[in-house]
C-alpha cells in the first residue's frame, strides 16, 4: 500500500478546515499545513490533526507556497487539497482501494474535481486535476495564480472525486495578483493571458476581458480546451454587452478548434431560443443531445449539457411550436436524466392539465 503526505496551504479557513481534514485524516499518513497569515483559529484547528504546521510569508505567489508545502512531505506520494475541498463517503472508499491497488510505477494520479452542483446536490460540472504525485519525481508548481503542477511520466485517471465546497469568492484577490504581474517586467504566458481574461470577466470588466481573451486566441501554445472555453467566454462577454452578432460569431468560432462540444451547442440553442427562433434552437439542442461526453478529457465537463438540459429545452421549444407530442416526449426523456427534477414535475402537471 502506498503512503501519502497531504500538503495544504491555508489562510483564515476556520469555517471549513475541520470538515476537510475529517474527510482525509485516515487516508493520509502525514498531514502538512502551511499557513500564509491566518488571523483566526485556523492554526489551532489544524493542531488537532497534525503537529506539522508551518508558517510561510505570503508573497502573492501560490506556487511558491505550495512548493514550500511539498518540500515538507516525507511519504511516497503527495496529495494536495484546498481547505474548502472534501472527500465524500463514496469517494473515500474509492481512495482506499486506490491506495491498495496503485502500481508503484505510477507518477501521477488524476482525480475528478467536482465544482458545480444542481439543486439536489449532484455534481453537474467537473474536470480532472493532477491530484496525487510521486514525491521522488520532484514535480514543481508553476504560475503565481491559477497554479498547476508540470506533470509527466506515467499518468493514470482514477475514479476518486474531490468535492469543492466553495465558501467565498476570491476574484478580487486573484485580479490583484494578475495586475501586479502585469505591472512587473514578467511577460504573460498564453495560460496567464487566458486566466487573466477569466478574472476580468468574473469581475464584469467585459471590454478588458475580451481584449485579453483575443490576445490568448492569437497564441498557438495554449491548451485546446482553453481555446474552446475562451470562445465561449468571449461570447458571454458580448452577451452581457447585448452584442448578439459577436456572441454568435465566437460561439461558432469554437468549432474551428475541435469537434463540437455539447456545452457550446446548448449555448447556441439558448441563443436562438431567446430570440424565439425555435427551429434553430431545436437543431442545436438536438445536436447537443446526440453528442457523447469524453470521460477521459481533462477539460471541464458540464454533465447536464449531455442529457438533461437539451431534453428539457427541447420540451419547451417543441411546445412553443405547438407540437405537444414532441414536447411531452422530451420531458419524459429529461425525467430519465433527473427523475425528481422540479421542472420535469411542473411540465408533467402542466401537460396533464391541458
Tab-separated table of N, CA and C in Angstrom, residues 112-272:
chain	number	residue	atom	x	y	z
A	112	UNK	N	-11.060	13.499	-10.553
A	112	UNK	CA	-12.074	14.446	-10.999
A	112	UNK	C	-12.391	15.428	-9.876
A	113	UNK	N	-12.502	16.706	-10.254
A	113	UNK	CA	-12.760	17.787	-9.303
A	113	UNK	C	-14.175	18.279	-9.544
A	114	UNK	N	-15.080	17.991	-8.624
A	114	UNK	CA	-16.475	18.410	-8.758
A	114	UNK	C	-16.632	19.837	-8.243
A	115	UNK	N	-16.989	20.756	-9.141
A	115	UNK	CA	-17.023	22.180	-8.785
A	115	UNK	C	-18.391	22.828	-8.981
A	116	UNK	N	-19.332	22.131	-9.597
A	116	UNK	CA	-20.676	22.670	-9.795
A	116	UNK	C	-21.708	21.622	-9.422
A	117	UNK	N	-22.848	22.077	-8.897
A	117	UNK	CA	-23.843	21.141	-8.377
A	117	UNK	C	-25.250	21.625	-8.706
A	118	UNK	N	-26.170	20.666	-8.897
A	118	UNK	CA	-27.555	21.043	-9.154
A	118	UNK	C	-28.293	21.238	-7.831
A	119	UNK	N	-29.591	21.522	-7.922
A	119	UNK	CA	-30.361	21.843	-6.718
A	119	UNK	C	-30.478	20.661	-5.766
A	120	UNK	N	-30.197	19.446	-6.258
A	120	UNK	CA	-30.235	18.255	-5.403
A	120	UNK	C	-28.868	17.911	-4.831
A	121	UNK	N	-27.876	18.732	-5.179
A	121	UNK	CA	-26.535	18.491	-4.673
A	121	UNK	C	-25.704	17.552	-5.514
A	122	UNK	N	-26.218	17.139	-6.664
A	122	UNK	CA	-25.464	16.254	-7.549
A	122	UNK	C	-24.472	17.059	-8.382
A	123	UNK	N	-23.283	16.527	-8.546
A	123	UNK	CA	-22.260	17.225	-9.321
A	123	UNK	C	-22.681	17.321	-10.780
A	124	UNK	N	-22.673	18.535	-11.328
A	124	UNK	CA	-23.010	18.706	-12.744
A	124	UNK	C	-21.918	19.437	-13.520
A	125	UNK	N	-20.801	19.723	-12.860
A	125	UNK	CA	-19.660	20.339	-13.547
A	125	UNK	C	-18.382	19.838	-12.888
A	126	UNK	N	-17.474	19.323	-13.694
A	126	UNK	CA	-16.251	18.756	-13.127
A	126	UNK	C	-15.141	18.731	-14.165
A	127	UNK	N	-13.933	18.544	-13.685
A	127	UNK	CA	-12.778	18.366	-14.563
A	127	UNK	C	-11.697	17.618	-13.798
A	128	UNK	N	-10.770	17.009	-14.526
A	128	UNK	CA	-9.672	16.290	-13.899
A	128	UNK	C	-8.560	17.250	-13.493
A	129	UNK	N	-7.930	16.930	-12.346
A	129	UNK	CA	-6.755	17.674	-11.903
A	129	UNK	C	-5.674	16.700	-11.464
A	130	UNK	N	-4.429	17.157	-11.594
A	130	UNK	CA	-3.288	16.391	-11.109
A	130	UNK	C	-3.316	16.459	-9.582
A	131	UNK	N	-3.715	15.381	-8.931
A	131	UNK	CA	-4.057	15.469	-7.512
A	131	UNK	C	-3.086	14.718	-6.605
A	132	UNK	N	-2.559	13.604	-7.080
A	132	UNK	CA	-1.654	12.771	-6.282
A	132	UNK	C	-0.396	12.531	-7.103
A	133	UNK	N	0.755	12.924	-6.576
A	133	UNK	CA	2.004	12.831	-7.346
A	133	UNK	C	3.075	12.117	-6.530
A	134	UNK	N	3.928	11.390	-7.227
A	134	UNK	CA	5.017	10.677	-6.556
A	134	UNK	C	6.069	11.684	-6.095
A	135	UNK	N	6.416	11.617	-4.820
A	135	UNK	CA	7.337	12.606	-4.249
A	135	UNK	C	8.715	12.544	-4.903
A	136	UNK	N	9.178	11.334	-5.248
A	136	UNK	CA	10.520	11.190	-5.816
A	136	UNK	C	10.651	11.823	-7.194
A	137	UNK	N	9.519	12.125	-7.848
A	137	UNK	CA	9.575	12.794	-9.156
A	137	UNK	C	9.947	14.269	-9.021
A	138	UNK	N	9.789	14.799	-7.813
A	138	UNK	CA	10.162	16.196	-7.535
A	138	UNK	C	9.446	17.182	-8.456
A	139	UNK	N	8.159	16.935	-8.687
A	139	UNK	CA	7.372	17.856	-9.500
A	139	UNK	C	7.252	19.208	-8.790
A	140	UNK	N	7.172	20.275	-9.598
A	140	UNK	CA	7.066	21.629	-9.053
A	140	UNK	C	5.787	22.310	-9.537
A	141	UNK	N	5.267	23.164	-8.675
A	141	UNK	CA	4.150	24.020	-9.051
A	141	UNK	C	4.657	25.197	-9.875
A	142	UNK	N	3.820	25.657	-10.813
A	142	UNK	CA	4.162	26.801	-11.658
A	142	UNK	C	2.999	27.786	-11.691
A	143	UNK	N	3.314	29.037	-11.932
A	143	UNK	CA	2.391	30.182	-12.025
A	143	UNK	C	1.975	30.689	-10.641
A	144	UNK	N	2.019	31.996	-10.521
A	144	UNK	CA	1.702	32.639	-9.248
A	144	UNK	C	0.234	32.493	-8.866
A	145	UNK	N	-0.623	32.443	-9.876
A	145	UNK	CA	-2.072	32.355	-9.661
A	145	UNK	C	-2.628	31.352	-10.669
A	146	UNK	N	-3.696	30.654	-10.327
A	146	UNK	CA	-4.198	29.537	-11.123
A	146	UNK	C	-3.054	28.570	-11.409
A	147	UNK	N	-2.398	28.208	-10.338
A	147	UNK	CA	-1.186	27.397	-10.404
A	147	UNK	C	-1.481	25.960	-10.831
A	148	UNK	N	-0.460	25.292	-11.329
A	148	UNK	CA	-0.587	23.909	-11.776
A	148	UNK	C	0.743	23.201	-11.578
A	149	UNK	N	0.701	21.882	-11.590
A	149	UNK	CA	1.918	21.077	-11.484
A	149	UNK	C	2.296	20.608	-12.882
A	150	UNK	N	3.535	20.814	-13.272
A	150	UNK	CA	4.013	20.339	-14.564
A	150	UNK	C	4.331	18.855	-14.492
A	151	UNK	N	3.324	18.018	-14.718
A	151	UNK	CA	3.486	16.579	-14.526
A	151	UNK	C	3.943	15.889	-15.805
A	152	UNK	N	4.523	14.706	-15.631
A	152	UNK	CA	4.975	13.877	-16.748
A	152	UNK	C	5.112	12.451	-16.238
A	153	UNK	N	5.519	11.544	-17.114
A	153	UNK	CA	5.688	10.158	-16.707
A	153	UNK	C	4.413	9.359	-16.858
A	154	UNK	N	4.247	8.351	-16.021
A	154	UNK	CA	3.056	7.507	-16.080
A	154	UNK	C	1.918	8.189	-15.325
A	155	UNK	N	0.885	8.582	-16.080
A	155	UNK	CA	-0.252	9.309	-15.523
A	155	UNK	C	-1.502	8.448	-15.671
A	156	UNK	N	-2.239	8.280	-14.581
A	156	UNK	CA	-3.462	7.476	-14.628
A	156	UNK	C	-4.649	8.303	-14.152
A	157	UNK	N	-5.798	8.066	-14.751
A	157	UNK	CA	-7.053	8.664	-14.291
A	157	UNK	C	-7.705	7.728	-13.280
A	158	UNK	N	-8.157	8.273	-12.168
A	158	UNK	CA	-8.794	7.451	-11.141
A	158	UNK	C	-10.286	7.754	-11.065
A	159	UNK	N	-11.007	6.929	-10.311
A	159	UNK	CA	-12.437	7.136	-10.094
A	159	UNK	C	-12.712	7.992	-8.865
A	160	UNK	N	-11.667	8.398	-8.158
A	160	UNK	CA	-11.841	9.219	-6.959
A	160	UNK	C	-12.228	10.637	-7.370
A	161	UNK	N	-13.216	11.193	-6.698
A	161	UNK	CA	-13.620	12.583	-6.924
A	161	UNK	C	-13.337	13.420	-5.686
A	162	UNK	N	-12.854	14.622	-5.905
A	162	UNK	CA	-12.709	15.614	-4.852
A	162	UNK	C	-13.859	16.604	-5.016
A	163	UNK	N	-14.549	16.902	-3.939
A	163	UNK	CA	-15.706	17.799	-3.992
A	163	UNK	C	-15.336	19.158	-3.438
A	164	UNK	N	-15.580	20.187	-4.243
A	164	UNK	CA	-15.246	21.563	-3.863
A	164	UNK	C	-16.482	22.242	-3.288
A	165	UNK	N	-16.368	22.685	-2.043
A	165	UNK	CA	-17.478	23.367	-1.372
A	165	UNK	C	-17.055	24.806	-1.146
A	166	UNK	N	-17.107	25.593	-2.218
A	166	UNK	CA	-16.569	26.955	-2.168
A	166	UNK	C	-17.388	27.808	-1.216
A	167	UNK	N	-16.670	28.504	-0.314
A	167	UNK	CA	-17.378	29.293	0.698
A	167	UNK	C	-17.259	30.793	0.488
A	168	UNK	N	-16.452	31.198	-0.482
A	168	UNK	CA	-16.352	32.631	-0.751
A	168	UNK	C	-15.667	32.838	-2.096
A	169	UNK	N	-15.826	34.030	-2.638
A	169	UNK	CA	-15.205	34.379	-3.907
A	169	UNK	C	-13.876	35.078	-3.669
A	170	UNK	N	-12.886	34.695	-4.477
A	170	UNK	CA	-11.569	35.317	-4.380
A	170	UNK	C	-11.211	36.069	-5.652
A	171	UNK	N	-12.243	36.485	-6.409
A	171	UNK	CA	-11.986	37.123	-7.692
A	171	UNK	C	-11.182	38.407	-7.551
A	172	UNK	N	-11.474	39.211	-6.539
A	172	UNK	CA	-10.755	40.476	-6.359
A	172	UNK	C	-9.294	40.206	-6.041
A	173	UNK	N	-9.048	39.244	-5.142
A	173	UNK	CA	-7.672	38.882	-4.802
A	173	UNK	C	-6.918	38.387	-6.024
A	174	UNK	N	-7.551	37.503	-6.798
A	174	UNK	CA	-6.891	36.947	-7.971
A	174	UNK	C	-6.555	38.029	-8.984
A	175	UNK	N	-7.492	38.946	-9.188
A	175	UNK	CA	-7.259	40.025	-10.145
A	175	UNK	C	-6.118	40.916	-9.680
A	176	UNK	N	-6.026	41.134	-8.393
A	176	UNK	CA	-4.945	41.948	-7.835
A	176	UNK	C	-3.585	41.325	-8.135
A	177	UNK	N	-3.483	40.003	-7.994
A	177	UNK	CA	-2.215	39.324	-8.277
A	177	UNK	C	-1.869	39.441	-9.751
A	178	UNK	N	-2.858	39.257	-10.627
A	178	UNK	CA	-2.593	39.383	-12.058
A	178	UNK	C	-2.141	40.794	-12.418
A	179	UNK	N	-2.771	41.798	-11.844
A	179	UNK	CA	-2.386	43.174	-12.152
A	179	UNK	C	-0.983	43.472	-11.645
A	180	UNK	N	-0.621	42.859	-10.536
A	180	UNK	CA	0.744	43.002	-10.033
A	180	UNK	C	1.732	42.358	-10.994
A	181	UNK	N	1.383	41.213	-11.539
A	181	UNK	CA	2.224	40.552	-12.533
A	181	UNK	C	2.351	41.407	-13.783
A	182	UNK	N	1.246	42.000	-14.211
A	182	UNK	CA	1.252	42.803	-15.435
A	182	UNK	C	2.129	44.035	-15.292
A	183	UNK	N	2.159	44.615	-14.084
A	183	UNK	CA	2.945	45.829	-13.858
A	183	UNK	C	4.432	45.539	-13.719
A	184	UNK	N	4.779	44.264	-13.542
A	184	UNK	CA	6.191	43.891	-13.446
A	184	UNK	C	6.733	43.649	-14.847
A	185	UNK	N	7.965	43.252	-14.921
A	185	UNK	CA	8.595	43.008	-16.224
A	185	UNK	C	8.290	41.608	-16.748
A	186	UNK	N	7.587	40.819	-15.954
A	186	UNK	CA	7.308	39.444	-16.347
A	186	UNK	C	6.254	39.409	-17.456
A	187	UNK	N	6.561	38.702	-18.548
A	187	UNK	CA	5.608	38.587	-19.651
A	187	UNK	C	4.591	37.491	-19.343
A	188	UNK	N	3.395	37.643	-19.892
A	188	UNK	CA	2.335	36.665	-19.676
A	188	UNK	C	2.498	35.491	-20.635
A	189	UNK	N	2.394	34.289	-20.106
A	189	UNK	CA	2.319	33.102	-20.949
A	189	UNK	C	0.913	33.025	-21.541
A	190	UNK	N	0.701	32.197	-22.572
A	190	UNK	CA	-0.668	32.032	-23.077
A	190	UNK	C	-1.650	31.652	-21.966
A	191	UNK	N	-1.221	30.798	-21.072
A	191	UNK	CA	-2.088	30.386	-19.962
A	191	UNK	C	-2.409	31.565	-19.046
A	192	UNK	N	-1.411	32.408	-18.777
A	192	UNK	CA	-1.653	33.609	-17.974
A	192	UNK	C	-2.674	34.517	-18.644
A	193	UNK	N	-2.555	34.688	-19.969
A	193	UNK	CA	-3.496	35.537	-20.703
A	193	UNK	C	-4.921	35.026	-20.534
A	194	UNK	N	-5.080	33.713	-20.654
A	194	UNK	CA	-6.415	33.130	-20.554
A	194	UNK	C	-7.008	33.343	-19.167
A	195	UNK	N	-6.241	33.046	-18.139
A	195	UNK	CA	-6.798	33.151	-16.785
A	195	UNK	C	-6.940	34.600	-16.326
A	196	UNK	N	-6.120	35.482	-16.844
A	196	UNK	CA	-6.319	36.905	-16.545
A	196	UNK	C	-7.631	37.378	-17.166
A	197	UNK	N	-7.877	36.952	-18.409
A	197	UNK	CA	-9.143	37.300	-19.066
A	197	UNK	C	-10.331	36.766	-18.267
A	198	UNK	N	-10.213	35.545	-17.749
A	198	UNK	CA	-11.297	34.973	-16.944
A	198	UNK	C	-11.567	35.809	-15.700
A	199	UNK	N	-10.508	36.246	-15.041
A	199	UNK	CA	-10.700	37.053	-13.832
A	199	UNK	C	-11.351	38.399	-14.172
A	200	UNK	N	-10.962	38.978	-15.295
A	200	UNK	CA	-11.603	40.218	-15.736
A	200	UNK	C	-13.083	39.977	-16.016
A	201	UNK	N	-13.382	38.856	-16.647
A	201	UNK	CA	-14.778	38.504	-16.926
A	201	UNK	C	-15.564	38.325	-15.630
A	202	UNK	N	-14.996	37.594	-14.666
A	202	UNK	CA	-15.682	37.381	-13.387
A	202	UNK	C	-15.966	38.698	-12.672
A	203	UNK	N	-15.098	39.683	-12.895
A	203	UNK	CA	-15.272	40.990	-12.273
A	203	UNK	C	-16.054	41.953	-13.164
A	204	UNK	N	-16.676	41.413	-14.225
A	204	UNK	CA	-17.552	42.162	-15.129
A	204	UNK	C	-16.835	43.297	-15.856
A	205	UNK	N	-15.529	43.139	-16.047
A	205	UNK	CA	-14.760	44.098	-16.844
A	205	UNK	C	-14.697	43.544	-18.271
A	206	UNK	N	-15.842	43.596	-18.944
A	206	UNK	CA	-16.014	42.849	-20.182
A	206	UNK	C	-15.111	43.320	-21.314
A	207	UNK	N	-14.927	44.610	-21.476
A	207	UNK	CA	-14.094	45.097	-22.576
A	207	UNK	C	-12.649	44.631	-22.424
A	208	UNK	N	-12.117	44.740	-21.213
A	208	UNK	CA	-10.747	44.287	-20.982
A	208	UNK	C	-10.659	42.763	-21.083
A	209	UNK	N	-11.695	42.075	-20.623
A	209	UNK	CA	-11.705	40.618	-20.730
A	209	UNK	C	-11.638	40.192	-22.191
A	210	UNK	N	-12.449	40.810	-23.035
A	210	UNK	CA	-12.444	40.482	-24.463
A	210	UNK	C	-11.065	40.713	-25.056
A	211	UNK	N	-10.431	41.815	-24.684
A	211	UNK	CA	-9.096	42.137	-25.193
A	211	UNK	C	-8.108	41.018	-24.885
A	212	UNK	N	-8.093	40.552	-23.643
A	212	UNK	CA	-7.105	39.536	-23.261
A	212	UNK	C	-7.490	38.145	-23.748
A	213	UNK	N	-8.782	37.867	-23.848
A	213	UNK	CA	-9.182	36.608	-24.480
A	213	UNK	C	-8.682	36.565	-25.922
A	214	UNK	N	-8.845	37.668	-26.638
A	214	UNK	CA	-8.423	37.693	-28.039
A	214	UNK	C	-6.912	37.577	-28.161
A	215	UNK	N	-6.185	38.173	-27.238
A	215	UNK	CA	-4.727	38.004	-27.240
A	215	UNK	C	-4.362	36.539	-27.035
A	216	UNK	N	-5.106	35.882	-26.151
A	216	UNK	CA	-4.858	34.453	-25.930
A	216	UNK	C	-5.136	33.660	-27.200
A	217	UNK	N	-6.230	33.970	-27.893
A	217	UNK	CA	-6.578	33.241	-29.109
A	217	UNK	C	-5.556	33.444	-30.218
A	218	UNK	N	-4.770	34.499	-30.128
A	218	UNK	CA	-3.729	34.747	-31.129
A	218	UNK	C	-2.485	33.901	-30.886
A	219	UNK	N	-2.412	33.234	-29.739
A	219	UNK	CA	-1.263	32.382	-29.438
A	219	UNK	C	-1.504	30.987	-30.002
A	220	UNK	N	-0.476	30.174	-29.985
A	220	UNK	CA	-0.607	28.808	-30.504
A	220	UNK	C	-0.091	27.759	-29.524
A	221	UNK	N	0.341	28.194	-28.327
A	221	UNK	CA	0.927	27.245	-27.382
A	221	UNK	C	-0.031	26.847	-26.272
A	222	UNK	N	-1.269	27.334	-26.336
A	222	UNK	CA	-2.220	27.041	-25.271
A	222	UNK	C	-2.837	25.663	-25.401
A	223	UNK	N	-3.681	25.335	-24.441
A	223	UNK	CA	-4.383	24.059	-24.397
A	223	UNK	C	-5.677	24.198	-25.179
A	224	UNK	N	-5.999	23.201	-25.989
A	224	UNK	CA	-7.148	23.297	-26.885
A	224	UNK	C	-8.447	23.551	-26.122
A	225	UNK	N	-8.601	22.944	-24.955
A	225	UNK	CA	-9.822	23.164	-24.176
A	225	UNK	C	-9.939	24.618	-23.731
A	226	UNK	N	-8.803	25.249	-23.451
A	226	UNK	CA	-8.826	26.664	-23.066
A	226	UNK	C	-9.229	27.546	-24.241
A	227	UNK	N	-8.784	27.194	-25.449
A	227	UNK	CA	-9.193	27.973	-26.623
A	227	UNK	C	-10.709	27.874	-26.833
A	228	UNK	N	-11.244	26.669	-26.679
A	228	UNK	CA	-12.688	26.480	-26.835
A	228	UNK	C	-13.446	27.257	-25.765
A	229	UNK	N	-12.977	27.153	-24.529
A	229	UNK	CA	-13.632	27.885	-23.437
A	229	UNK	C	-13.523	29.388	-23.626
A	230	UNK	N	-12.384	29.843	-24.145
A	230	UNK	CA	-12.205	31.280	-24.367
A	230	UNK	C	-13.242	31.802	-25.354
A	231	UNK	N	-13.507	31.032	-26.411
A	231	UNK	CA	-14.534	31.451	-27.379
A	231	UNK	C	-15.894	31.574	-26.701
A	232	UNK	N	-16.221	30.595	-25.882
A	232	UNK	CA	-17.497	30.629	-25.162
A	232	UNK	C	-17.566	31.818	-24.216
A	233	UNK	N	-16.468	32.094	-23.537
A	233	UNK	CA	-16.470	33.178	-22.553
A	233	UNK	C	-16.467	34.552	-23.220
A	234	UNK	N	-15.823	34.668	-24.392
A	234	UNK	CA	-15.940	35.912	-25.156
A	234	UNK	C	-17.406	36.121	-25.549
A	235	UNK	N	-18.047	35.041	-25.989
A	235	UNK	CA	-19.468	35.132	-26.355
A	235	UNK	C	-20.301	35.611	-25.169
A	236	UNK	N	-19.983	35.122	-23.977
A	236	UNK	CA	-20.718	35.557	-22.787
A	236	UNK	C	-20.476	37.033	-22.493
A	237	UNK	N	-19.260	37.493	-22.758
A	237	UNK	CA	-18.978	38.926	-22.596
A	237	UNK	C	-19.830	39.748	-23.552
A	238	UNK	N	-19.887	39.308	-24.804
A	238	UNK	CA	-20.691	40.036	-25.787
A	238	UNK	C	-22.184	39.948	-25.449
A	239	UNK	N	-22.606	38.827	-24.868
A	239	UNK	CA	-23.999	38.707	-24.439
A	239	UNK	C	-24.310	39.748	-23.370
A	240	UNK	N	-23.382	39.930	-22.450
A	240	UNK	CA	-23.573	40.928	-21.393
A	240	UNK	C	-23.627	42.335	-21.969
A	241	UNK	N	-22.957	42.528	-23.117
A	241	UNK	CA	-22.943	43.829	-23.784
A	241	UNK	C	-24.072	43.947	-24.815
A	242	UNK	N	-24.924	42.912	-24.894
A	242	UNK	CA	-26.056	42.887	-25.828
A	242	UNK	C	-25.600	42.995	-27.279
A	243	UNK	N	-24.474	42.333	-27.572
A	243	UNK	CA	-23.937	42.311	-28.931
A	243	UNK	C	-24.127	40.901	-29.479
A	244	UNK	N	-25.299	40.643	-30.041
A	244	UNK	CA	-25.643	39.291	-30.468
A	244	UNK	C	-24.813	38.826	-31.660
A	245	UNK	N	-24.460	39.736	-32.531
A	245	UNK	CA	-23.680	39.348	-33.711
A	245	UNK	C	-22.349	38.730	-33.306
A	246	UNK	N	-21.625	39.394	-32.413
A	246	UNK	CA	-20.332	38.870	-31.987
A	246	UNK	C	-20.480	37.676	-31.046
A	247	UNK	N	-21.559	37.659	-30.287
A	247	UNK	CA	-21.816	36.491	-29.439
A	247	UNK	C	-21.899	35.234	-30.300
A	248	UNK	N	-22.695	35.308	-31.366
A	248	UNK	CA	-22.853	34.162	-32.256
A	248	UNK	C	-21.540	33.826	-32.953
A	249	UNK	N	-20.817	34.836	-33.391
A	249	UNK	CA	-19.573	34.607	-34.117
A	249	UNK	C	-18.579	33.802	-33.281
A	250	UNK	N	-18.455	34.140	-32.005
A	250	UNK	CA	-17.457	33.450	-31.184
A	250	UNK	C	-17.933	32.078	-30.715
A	251	UNK	N	-19.228	31.890	-30.580
A	251	UNK	CA	-19.709	30.537	-30.315
A	251	UNK	C	-19.378	29.625	-31.489
A	252	UNK	N	-19.584	30.114	-32.700
A	252	UNK	CA	-19.274	29.321	-33.883
A	252	UNK	C	-17.769	29.137	-34.061
A	253	UNK	N	-17.002	30.129	-33.663
A	253	UNK	CA	-15.544	30.054	-33.799
A	253	UNK	C	-14.964	28.883	-33.005
A	254	UNK	N	-15.625	28.507	-31.920
A	254	UNK	CA	-15.102	27.406	-31.101
A	254	UNK	C	-14.977	26.119	-31.902
A	255	UNK	N	-15.812	25.967	-32.941
A	255	UNK	CA	-15.779	24.751	-33.742
A	255	UNK	C	-14.529	24.671	-34.614
A	256	UNK	N	-13.803	25.760	-34.752
A	256	UNK	CA	-12.577	25.731	-35.551
A	256	UNK	C	-11.429	25.058	-34.802
A	257	UNK	N	-11.603	24.835	-33.504
A	257	UNK	CA	-10.531	24.235	-32.702
A	257	UNK	C	-10.686	22.731	-32.539
A	258	UNK	N	-11.912	22.240	-32.573
A	258	UNK	CA	-12.134	20.811	-32.399
A	258	UNK	C	-13.603	20.510	-32.712
A	259	UNK	N	-13.969	19.252	-32.621
A	259	UNK	CA	-15.359	18.865	-32.862
A	259	UNK	C	-16.255	19.548	-31.826
A	260	UNK	N	-17.517	19.783	-32.169
A	260	UNK	CA	-18.409	20.497	-31.242
A	260	UNK	C	-18.550	19.804	-29.894
A	261	UNK	N	-18.648	20.621	-28.865
A	261	UNK	CA	-18.952	20.142	-27.521
A	261	UNK	C	-20.430	20.419	-27.239
A	262	UNK	N	-21.049	19.570	-26.444
A	262	UNK	CA	-22.466	19.768	-26.121
A	262	UNK	C	-22.683	21.074	-25.375
A	263	UNK	N	-21.675	21.489	-24.593
A	263	UNK	CA	-21.806	22.741	-23.858
A	263	UNK	C	-22.029	23.915	-24.813
A	264	UNK	N	-21.241	23.971	-25.896
A	264	UNK	CA	-21.383	25.057	-26.866
A	264	UNK	C	-22.688	24.931	-27.641
A	265	UNK	N	-23.061	23.711	-27.978
A	265	UNK	CA	-24.320	23.513	-28.702
A	265	UNK	C	-25.510	23.982	-27.868
A	266	UNK	N	-25.456	23.753	-26.563
A	266	UNK	CA	-26.533	24.246	-25.695
A	266	UNK	C	-26.547	25.766	-25.661
A	267	UNK	N	-25.367	26.373	-25.644
A	267	UNK	CA	-25.319	27.838	-25.676
A	267	UNK	C	-25.939	28.369	-26.957
A	268	UNK	N	-25.665	27.702	-28.072
A	268	UNK	CA	-26.273	28.114	-29.339
A	268	UNK	C	-27.784	27.890	-29.305
A	269	UNK	N	-28.203	26.807	-28.675
A	269	UNK	CA	-29.634	26.578	-28.517
A	269	UNK	C	-30.303	27.703	-27.749
A	270	UNK	N	-29.679	28.120	-26.649
A	270	UNK	CA	-30.222	29.235	-25.863
A	270	UNK	C	-30.206	30.537	-26.664
A	271	UNK	N	-29.149	30.717	-27.466
A	271	UNK	CA	-29.030	31.936	-28.274
A	271	UNK	C	-30.265	32.090	-29.161
A	272	UNK	N	-30.644	31.026	-29.849
A	272	UNK	CA	-31.784	31.101	-30.764
A	272	UNK	C	-33.113	31.020	-30.020
